Each structure stands twice: as structure tokens, then as C-alpha cells.
XYZ file of C-alpha atoms in Angstrom:
496
model
C 0.000 0.000 0.000
C 2.928 2.375 0.545
C 3.421 2.631 -3.209
C -0.065 4.121 -3.504
C 0.511 7.012 -1.089
C 0.205 10.341 -2.915
C -1.079 13.894 -2.654
C -4.738 14.874 -2.858
C -4.118 16.480 -6.260
C -2.556 13.295 -7.614
C -5.463 11.243 -6.280
C -8.028 13.617 -7.795
C -6.470 13.023 -11.220
C -7.990 9.518 -11.215
C -11.463 11.102 -11.514
C -12.614 12.118 -14.981
C -15.273 14.482 -16.245
C -18.653 12.717 -16.170
C -17.646 10.067 -13.614
C -20.123 8.961 -10.968
C -18.427 9.166 -7.583
C -19.586 7.605 -4.319
C -18.480 9.135 -1.037
C -18.220 7.638 2.437
C -19.778 9.230 5.471
C -23.143 10.392 6.742
C -23.513 14.057 7.719
C -19.995 15.573 7.944
C -18.982 12.517 9.981
C -16.827 10.115 7.978
C -16.754 12.210 4.804
C -13.576 12.681 2.763
C -12.267 16.241 2.779
C -8.969 16.882 1.031
C -9.541 14.940 -2.199
C -12.916 16.644 -2.875
C -11.253 20.022 -2.294
C -8.503 19.087 -4.746
C -11.139 17.920 -7.205
C -12.904 21.280 -6.901
C -9.663 23.112 -7.686
C -9.178 20.899 -10.727
C -12.726 21.607 -11.897
C -12.162 25.357 -11.637
C -8.968 25.057 -13.681
C -10.737 23.001 -16.327
C -13.558 25.534 -16.544
C -11.081 28.411 -16.880
C -9.477 26.514 -19.765
C -12.874 26.237 -21.441
C -13.349 22.530 -20.777
C -16.320 20.905 -19.004
C -15.818 19.140 -15.701
C -18.576 17.795 -13.470
C -19.252 14.563 -11.593
C -22.320 12.679 -10.419
C -22.442 12.377 -6.619
C -23.764 9.563 -4.445
C -23.481 10.152 -0.692
C -24.861 8.619 2.472
C -26.651 11.832 3.422
C -25.461 15.408 3.871
C -21.700 16.019 4.006
C -19.331 18.741 5.146
C -18.554 22.036 3.457
C -15.224 20.660 2.250
C -17.150 18.177 0.128
C -20.566 19.526 -0.909
C -19.592 23.151 -0.472
C -16.306 23.056 -2.376
C -17.748 21.117 -5.312
C -20.865 23.302 -5.461
C -18.820 26.511 -5.512
C -16.701 25.008 -8.289
C -19.881 24.203 -10.269
C -18.546 20.661 -10.509
C -21.712 18.653 -9.734
C -23.556 16.981 -12.599
C -26.192 15.510 -10.289
C -26.517 14.921 -6.570
C -28.463 12.491 -4.377
C -29.738 12.003 -1.683
C -29.946 14.413 1.341
C -27.878 17.614 1.517
C -27.681 20.611 3.845
C -25.009 22.919 2.414
C -26.067 26.500 1.625
C -24.004 26.732 -1.577
C -25.253 23.395 -2.858
C -28.807 24.404 -1.920
C -28.409 27.571 -4.007
C -27.029 25.560 -6.930
C -29.998 23.177 -6.755
C -32.637 25.889 -6.519
C -31.191 27.907 -9.400
C -31.035 24.861 -11.669
C -27.243 24.650 -11.632
C -27.346 20.918 -10.923
C -29.889 18.122 -11.019
C -30.929 16.914 -7.586
C -33.202 13.996 -6.807
C -34.345 13.432 -3.264
C -34.587 9.864 -1.950
C -35.369 7.875 1.163
C -31.881 7.224 2.530
C -32.459 3.511 3.050
C -33.147 3.076 -0.685
C -30.004 4.486 -2.295
C -27.584 1.573 -1.857
C -30.027 -0.985 -3.194
C -31.045 1.194 -6.146
C -27.356 1.482 -7.026
C -27.074 -2.298 -6.931
C -30.246 -2.677 -8.985
C -28.623 -0.552 -11.707
C -31.258 2.194 -11.560
C -28.781 5.058 -11.162
C -25.836 4.157 -13.355
C -22.355 2.900 -12.455
C -20.087 3.885 -9.566
C -16.817 4.799 -11.261
C -14.884 5.904 -8.175
C -15.379 5.585 -4.404
C -13.670 8.101 -2.100
C -13.439 6.763 1.422
C -12.296 8.263 4.713
C -10.654 5.490 6.736
C -9.030 5.026 10.115
C -7.020 2.072 8.810
C -6.377 0.059 5.658
C -4.466 -3.221 5.468
C -2.364 -4.798 2.744
C -5.079 -7.350 1.994
C -7.773 -4.683 1.494
C -9.491 -4.371 4.865
C -10.861 -0.828 5.258
C -11.900 0.430 8.705
C -14.193 3.486 8.320
C -14.113 6.473 10.645
C -17.159 8.067 12.300
C -19.729 7.647 9.514
C -20.674 4.751 7.241
C -23.525 5.695 4.871
C -23.493 3.629 1.655
C -19.861 2.575 2.045
C -20.094 -1.229 1.585
C -22.020 -0.897 -1.693
C -19.915 1.834 -3.290
C -16.686 0.050 -2.345
C -17.863 -3.178 -3.965
C -19.273 -1.509 -7.078
C -16.539 1.069 -7.722
C -13.901 0.478 -10.374
C -11.393 2.558 -8.363
C -11.125 3.364 -4.656
C -9.353 6.409 -3.233
C -8.707 6.379 0.508
C -8.197 9.350 2.791
C -6.358 7.824 5.750
C -7.236 10.224 8.549
C -5.125 10.035 11.695
C -7.687 12.082 13.642
C -9.523 8.761 13.960
C -7.465 6.134 15.822
C -7.017 2.646 14.401
C -8.329 1.394 17.718
C -11.918 2.256 16.694
C -11.888 -1.042 14.792
C -14.769 -2.932 16.321
C -17.421 -0.204 16.565
C -18.628 -0.882 13.003
C -20.988 -3.627 11.807
C -20.537 -3.706 8.040
C -22.632 -5.871 5.734
C -24.717 -5.788 2.555
C -28.050 -7.596 2.163
C -28.664 -10.002 -0.679
C -30.806 -8.632 -3.488
C -34.178 -10.095 -4.552
C -35.076 -12.849 -5.156
C -32.421 -14.107 -2.729
C -32.851 -11.610 0.116
C -33.533 -13.038 3.556
C -34.617 -11.288 6.744
C -32.137 -8.793 8.167
C -31.404 -10.609 11.440
C -31.251 -7.745 13.909
C -33.512 -8.382 16.896
C -32.020 -5.949 19.413
C -30.117 -2.702 18.755
C -26.855 -4.306 19.887
C -26.988 -7.333 17.540
C -24.000 -7.642 15.201
C -24.331 -9.441 11.877
C -21.399 -8.196 9.786
C -17.685 -7.481 10.018
C -15.790 -4.608 11.675
C -14.227 -3.712 8.317
C -15.005 -3.629 4.596
C -13.123 -6.155 2.490
C -12.154 -4.954 -0.994
C -9.823 -6.161 -3.719
C -6.606 -4.291 -2.867
C -5.940 -3.853 -6.591
C -8.927 -1.485 -6.760
C -7.275 0.889 -4.288
C -5.489 3.362 -6.569
C -4.544 6.087 -4.081
C -4.024 6.638 -0.365
C -3.904 10.220 0.892
C -2.762 10.866 4.454
C -4.770 13.522 6.283
C -5.339 14.868 9.774
C -8.527 16.835 9.256
C -11.322 17.069 11.840
C -14.955 16.712 10.824
C -16.863 19.844 9.863
C -19.173 19.403 12.862
C -19.675 22.426 15.112
C -21.030 22.618 18.642
C -24.772 22.591 19.197
C -26.478 25.879 20.034
C -27.424 26.330 23.706
C -30.972 25.341 24.587
C -33.501 28.165 24.419
C -36.957 28.248 25.986
C -38.649 26.909 22.841
C -36.388 23.907 22.239
C -36.412 23.032 25.947
C -40.209 23.194 26.044
C -40.474 20.938 22.990
C -38.094 18.435 24.561
C -39.998 18.471 27.852
C -43.318 17.962 26.044
C -41.962 14.929 24.184
C -40.682 13.444 27.443
C -44.016 14.157 29.146
C -45.955 12.481 26.357
C -43.823 9.329 26.378
C -43.809 9.149 30.172
C -47.625 9.208 30.113
C -47.717 6.501 27.415
C -45.535 4.383 29.681
C -47.802 4.976 32.686
C -50.874 4.067 30.620
C -49.269 0.805 29.492
C -49.188 1.697 25.807
C -45.394 1.435 25.860
C -43.880 -1.718 27.454
C -42.384 -1.177 30.906
C -38.937 -2.023 29.478
C -39.471 0.939 27.139
C -38.586 0.864 23.409
C -35.688 2.057 21.244
C -35.682 5.730 20.255
C -34.870 7.287 16.882
C -34.266 11.008 16.770
C -33.506 13.255 13.805
C -30.723 15.795 13.347
C -30.245 19.216 14.921
C -30.748 21.252 18.090
C -34.387 20.268 18.674
C -33.558 16.565 18.340
C -30.607 16.980 20.698
C -32.854 18.751 23.214
C -35.523 16.040 22.988
C -33.066 13.279 23.842
C -31.707 15.326 26.728
C -35.217 15.755 28.143
C -35.942 12.030 27.782
C -32.799 11.265 29.739
C -33.734 13.705 32.500
C -37.260 12.326 32.962
C -37.231 9.985 35.961
C -40.334 8.085 34.817
C -38.593 6.881 31.667
C -36.133 4.010 32.289
C -32.699 3.783 30.694
C -33.251 3.127 27.003
C -31.589 2.089 23.751
C -31.127 4.154 20.600
C -31.759 2.779 17.103
C -31.258 5.705 14.782
C -29.292 7.097 11.870
C -27.406 9.928 13.607
C -25.904 9.663 17.110
C -25.585 13.171 18.573
C -23.946 14.785 21.617
C -26.873 14.177 23.968
C -26.536 10.408 23.464
C -22.897 10.504 24.571
C -23.813 12.560 27.643
C -26.658 10.173 28.535
C -24.382 7.144 28.171
C -22.047 8.615 30.774
C -25.031 9.042 33.107
C -26.218 5.491 32.485
C -29.453 6.726 30.889
C -28.686 5.376 27.400
C -27.622 1.732 27.463
C -26.692 1.279 23.799
C -26.777 3.320 20.588
C -26.876 1.879 17.075
C -26.626 4.308 14.176
C -25.040 5.111 10.853
C -23.042 8.111 12.000
C -21.344 9.440 15.109
C -22.330 12.995 14.231
C -21.120 14.780 17.328
C -19.206 17.948 18.135
C -15.415 17.880 18.045
C -15.271 17.936 21.841
C -17.640 14.958 22.057
C -15.767 12.823 19.531
C -12.504 13.602 21.336
C -14.108 12.334 24.538
C -15.289 9.119 22.850
C -11.869 8.420 21.362
C -10.181 9.132 24.712
C -12.462 6.624 26.466
C -12.858 3.838 23.917
C -12.795 1.171 26.624
C -16.002 2.679 28.035
C -17.787 3.442 24.757
C -16.729 0.482 22.587
C -19.462 -1.871 23.841
C -22.110 0.878 23.815
C -21.801 2.192 20.226
C -22.323 0.535 16.849
C -22.157 2.128 13.394
C -23.934 0.386 10.497
C -24.628 1.076 6.815
C -27.704 3.278 6.305
C -29.441 0.338 4.620
C -29.557 -1.273 8.092
C -29.764 1.730 10.413
C -32.826 2.933 8.467
C -34.291 -0.410 7.454
C -38.114 -0.326 7.565
C -38.109 -4.047 8.396
C -35.875 -3.581 11.439
C -37.582 -0.385 12.610
C -40.984 -2.081 12.677
C -39.611 -5.270 14.281
C -37.883 -3.396 17.121
C -40.854 -1.107 17.759
C -38.829 2.054 17.371
C -40.362 5.305 18.651
C -39.450 7.886 16.015
C -38.989 11.620 16.555
C -38.385 13.834 13.524
C -38.590 17.534 12.702
C -41.213 19.137 10.479
C -40.499 22.155 8.314
C -44.229 22.740 7.948
C -47.436 20.942 8.944
C -51.047 21.485 8.052
C -54.031 21.296 10.344
C -54.877 17.787 9.146
C -51.456 16.329 10.027
C -49.660 16.276 6.670
C -45.958 17.105 6.972
C -43.614 19.026 4.662
C -39.989 18.239 5.523
C -38.261 19.567 2.431
C -39.640 22.514 0.447
C -40.040 26.207 1.299
C -43.282 27.494 -0.239
C -43.526 24.235 -2.160
C -40.714 25.051 -4.589
C -37.346 25.721 -2.964
C -35.491 22.712 -1.629
C -34.226 23.137 1.916
C -32.269 19.947 2.708
C -34.168 16.859 1.637
C -36.248 14.017 2.986
C -33.392 12.221 4.698
C -34.313 9.175 6.714
C -37.498 10.581 8.228
C -39.726 8.563 5.902
C -37.821 5.328 6.558
C -38.634 5.662 10.250
C -42.023 7.408 10.240
C -43.963 4.892 8.170
C -42.729 1.987 10.300
C -42.699 3.481 13.783
C -44.304 2.143 16.946
C -45.286 5.792 17.511
C -44.276 8.452 14.965
C -43.723 11.912 16.453
C -42.978 15.160 14.637
C -41.655 18.206 16.478
C -41.379 21.826 15.405
C -41.305 25.293 16.924
C -44.742 26.806 16.304
C -43.327 29.791 14.394
C -40.206 30.985 12.601
C -38.818 34.340 11.424
C -39.770 36.131 14.662
C -43.343 34.931 14.408
C -43.866 35.986 10.795
C -44.046 32.383 9.575
C -46.349 29.792 11.108
C -45.236 26.170 11.127
C -48.936 25.299 10.770
C -50.859 26.209 7.636
C -54.215 25.272 6.103
C -52.544 23.010 3.523
C -48.853 22.134 3.256
C -47.159 23.382 0.110
C -45.427 20.016 -0.366
C -46.210 16.625 1.189
C -43.436 14.325 2.408
C -45.361 12.475 5.139
C -49.095 12.119 4.770
C -51.608 12.260 7.618
C -51.752 8.443 7.482
C -48.207 8.154 8.861
C -48.184 10.962 11.435
C -49.364 9.949 14.919
C -48.273 12.827 17.162
C -47.201 16.457 16.630
C -45.482 18.421 19.413
C -44.513 22.086 19.717
C -43.511 24.310 22.624
C -47.239 24.849 23.279
C -48.285 21.246 23.647
C -49.081 17.825 22.251
C -51.500 16.839 19.484
C -52.179 13.113 19.757
C -53.811 12.323 16.405
C -54.305 8.594 16.818
C -57.836 7.476 15.982
C -59.071 10.958 15.034
C -60.998 11.990 11.934
C -59.671 14.904 9.818
C -61.931 17.443 11.555
C -60.919 16.133 14.979
C -57.243 16.216 13.981
C -57.545 19.827 12.875
C -59.166 20.868 16.145
C -56.548 18.967 18.171
C -53.625 20.565 16.301
C -55.033 24.114 16.443
C -55.877 23.906 20.143
C -52.640 22.261 21.284
C -49.783 23.134 18.926
C -50.452 26.347 17.001
C -49.093 29.719 18.144
C -51.905 31.874 19.623
C -51.414 34.517 16.912
C -52.498 32.016 14.256
C -55.284 30.124 16.009
C -58.097 32.526 14.959
C -56.986 32.406 11.314
C -56.853 28.625 11.251
C -60.154 28.282 13.103
C -61.743 30.555 10.521
C -60.274 28.448 7.725
C -61.660 25.276 9.273
C -65.119 26.841 9.544
C -65.006 27.968 5.897
C -64.139 24.496 4.625
C -66.558 22.851 2.254
C -68.584 19.910 3.422
C -66.873 16.564 3.164
C -64.539 14.240 5.019
C -61.692 16.771 4.912
C -63.033 20.358 5.029
C -60.700 22.171 2.658
C -61.336 25.594 1.133
C -59.485 25.339 -2.180
C -59.818 29.073 -2.854
C -57.876 29.895 0.316
C -55.751 26.861 1.194
C -52.512 28.707 0.358
C -53.470 32.067 1.842
C -50.713 31.797 4.480
C -48.049 31.192 1.838
C -49.377 34.022 -0.308
C -49.198 36.430 2.634
C -45.623 35.372 3.401
C -44.545 35.957 -0.195
C -46.426 39.234 -0.777
C -46.420 40.807 2.701
C -43.599 39.036 4.533
C -45.867 37.963 7.378
C -48.345 35.062 7.504
C -50.314 36.846 10.224
C -51.541 39.197 7.490
C -53.225 36.364 5.592
C -56.652 37.190 4.210
C -59.305 34.813 2.935
C -61.193 35.651 -0.242
C -64.958 35.732 -0.052
C -66.826 32.560 -0.921
């Protein structure tokens, strides 16, 4: 392998215009950094010389700025899938500078194997270790790594010394068989292991090894404010009551939580609630609050696809591997987000809504129905198969000028049929067993900001007769007011 050690620029030369490239990682955790940056510089030089240069991109989920951001700013992306969260890539997508197709995260690896999305020409992998016989030990994120490594014609490795070789053992790496030969995915508890702690590849496919010492692009989480703390406390209160009522087994059930400050706050509140016993995590992203709760003995075990924590938290994990090694497990997204496993384990899912309507439909992706924010991510994988599916959101945004609750969502990612509970800082809307009219009343009374309750009550009263009382002349009045007046509170309904 020593003969394959080279610079990032030399490694980037293996990638040609039009290639489809798969990247390791999931969120900024585990993503390559220096080779994508070198590739972006090469793309800029090619463009200045009047030559085209762009690649197709397959990732586990979002990445760091040194991957998505650098390539977006270099206008070097032919197409991109699945989830993303970079502001420069978002701008490129929404201005038509690249083709973006959103996908359920659990589906990407298998659709690559099925041949639906074209070949994988090159895989770029961040690794903690690589052996002479082709064993690759990933770092803090897995994503679609086993599939892209097997399918790729060439593999480029970023060997990152920020991640110690001693993390070997926290990964469970495996690919399922494809139909008609697929069997059950034999995970019956979050801690079950069914694969290997490394990915085995043909060492001849490894064309370059680039030594790096670059930290992840993860920053620290924002301090809790009154809104996020109230949302977290309401989630904990709801689940504690479900436990008391016997609707959740006394042993409790595994928790899945989405990405970001609200999700981090929710897990913290669950850990602080004395009614809720110590619990397991079966999720895609393991965040800072999980590490803190492990130290307190409140989280027993966490299975995920990514250790997406702050730099201080990952330093703590790596400094105490003897403590954390038997409490953490990182899997491919095809397993961490598997609908089969989620339903079997009875996972309680908690995800964030961008927008909800009064009947319980959720928009996770589009602003005003047109502009992509980040993408669907894994929320659909978990929501449709949850023991209880919960969505959280602050009731308003933009200093109260935008309501998270509208008469009709401008884009539907999760229909009312999948959404069981919605929680804001104001309260809990338990939608189980309710008709559309009952759901609307429950959401307005319990979750909506007081400034918007009269407007939504009026809308509900104006609705035409039928199972779902919509007023099609006014269903987007909130969005229209936001666009034309900058404030949804100024929404006006046209006369019937």
C-alpha cells in the first residue's frame, strides 16, 4: 500500500469528467475532505481553460462544506443524491445549476445495486485504517460505504489520523442479498452484530491513499432556548404518560431522533425524565446528547449510521474507547434505516417538520412548495414503520412571521396516514384514531401559536362539506401572505 501514497491532487487526477463518484460518510462525519477540495480546484482550472468538468455524486446523506460546499462553488456537480444541507449546494440546486433527486436514505444503496442510477466509477473513502489485503476500517460515519466500495472500479482512501485505528470494532458492516435471494435482516435488538468490523475490498482497486489529519466539519450545538427546551420536555411528558398508561412496554422501546438542536434537546429531556427508564437508541445519527446520557447510564446502547457529534464529544469518545466500545455501533444506512428492522424493534421515532397542516400532513423539504431546503433524509424510513411516529417543530419561525402550521402544506413528504403525534412548545396533538376534523381541532388547540389560532379556526369553519373540510380558494393564503407581505399573520381569505 505504501506505493499508492500520494497527494490529494494526484489522487483527484484519477477522476474524470462525467464520472459517478460515491463518497463515504453520513452528515460531515466520515466524509472525505482533502480529495474533494482538490477535485474542486481541478474543476475550476478546467472551466477556466474552457473545458467541461462535473461529476455525479452519491453520498450517504449530507456532508461537510469541504465536500458539498467546495464542489458546489466550483460548479462541478452533474447531479446529486440524496440528502444535503449545504447552503451553496442548496443555491445551486434551486437555481437549476445541478440536477438533484431526493430519496429515502435507506433506498439508495439498493437502487445502485439494482442498476437504476448508473455505475459507480470511483469511491472516495475516509478510513481510520487500511491493510495490505484490502481491509478498510471506516471512521465516524458509514452511509453507503459497503455498496460503493464493492461496485466502484477505483477506490481512493483518505487515511485520517484524527480517527485512531483502535476504533476497529465499533462498526458492523454488511450488505443484504438482493431479490429474489434476500432473507430477513437478522437484527432483533439494537446491539446485535451481523457483519464485520471492516469492509473487504480487492486491494488492486485501491489506486490512491492520501494521508490527512482533518477534523470533521461538525460544530457545537447551540445552547438550549426556551422553545427547544419546552419541545423536549413535552416529548418526554408524552412518552412518560404513554408508559404509565401501558401503551409502551415497561422495558421501554428504542428511540430514533432526527438531526439538529431540537432533536438533541428532545433526547436530553428524555434522559432527565425519571419516569422513563434507561433506554436504547436505534437511529441514523448519534448526537452529543446520546454521549452525555451514556455517561449518566441513561442510554444503554446506541446503534446508528453516523457518530455525528461535536469535536469535543468525539474527542471524549476516542479518549475513552474502553467505556464506549461496547455501547456504540455504526452500520450502513441500509440497516440503520431499514423499515423491516424499525418495525420489528418497535422504534419510537422523533423527527422535525419544516411545515405541517391542520390535518397532520408534513412538509420536511420545500419552502413554499418550490425551494429545496435539505431533503427528505431518513425521516420517511422511520415514520412509516414506527411504533409511535412523532414530529416536532417550533410553532413559528422568522420572529413569528411564519407559522409552522398552515391550512394546507405546500409540499407533502409524510401524509396524515403516517403521522401519529405532533409536538410544539405549546403542547401535544395526539392524532391517533381521530378523523380529519378532529385532527384539525386537536392541532389548532394544542400546537399552534396563539397569533395564528383565529386564522386557522376561521379556515376550518369555511371548509366545504366533506370528510376533509378544505377551502381550495384559500388553502394557500398563508403562503401568499408570506410571499407578498412578509408575514403570515396578514393572511386574508377571499370571499366565498
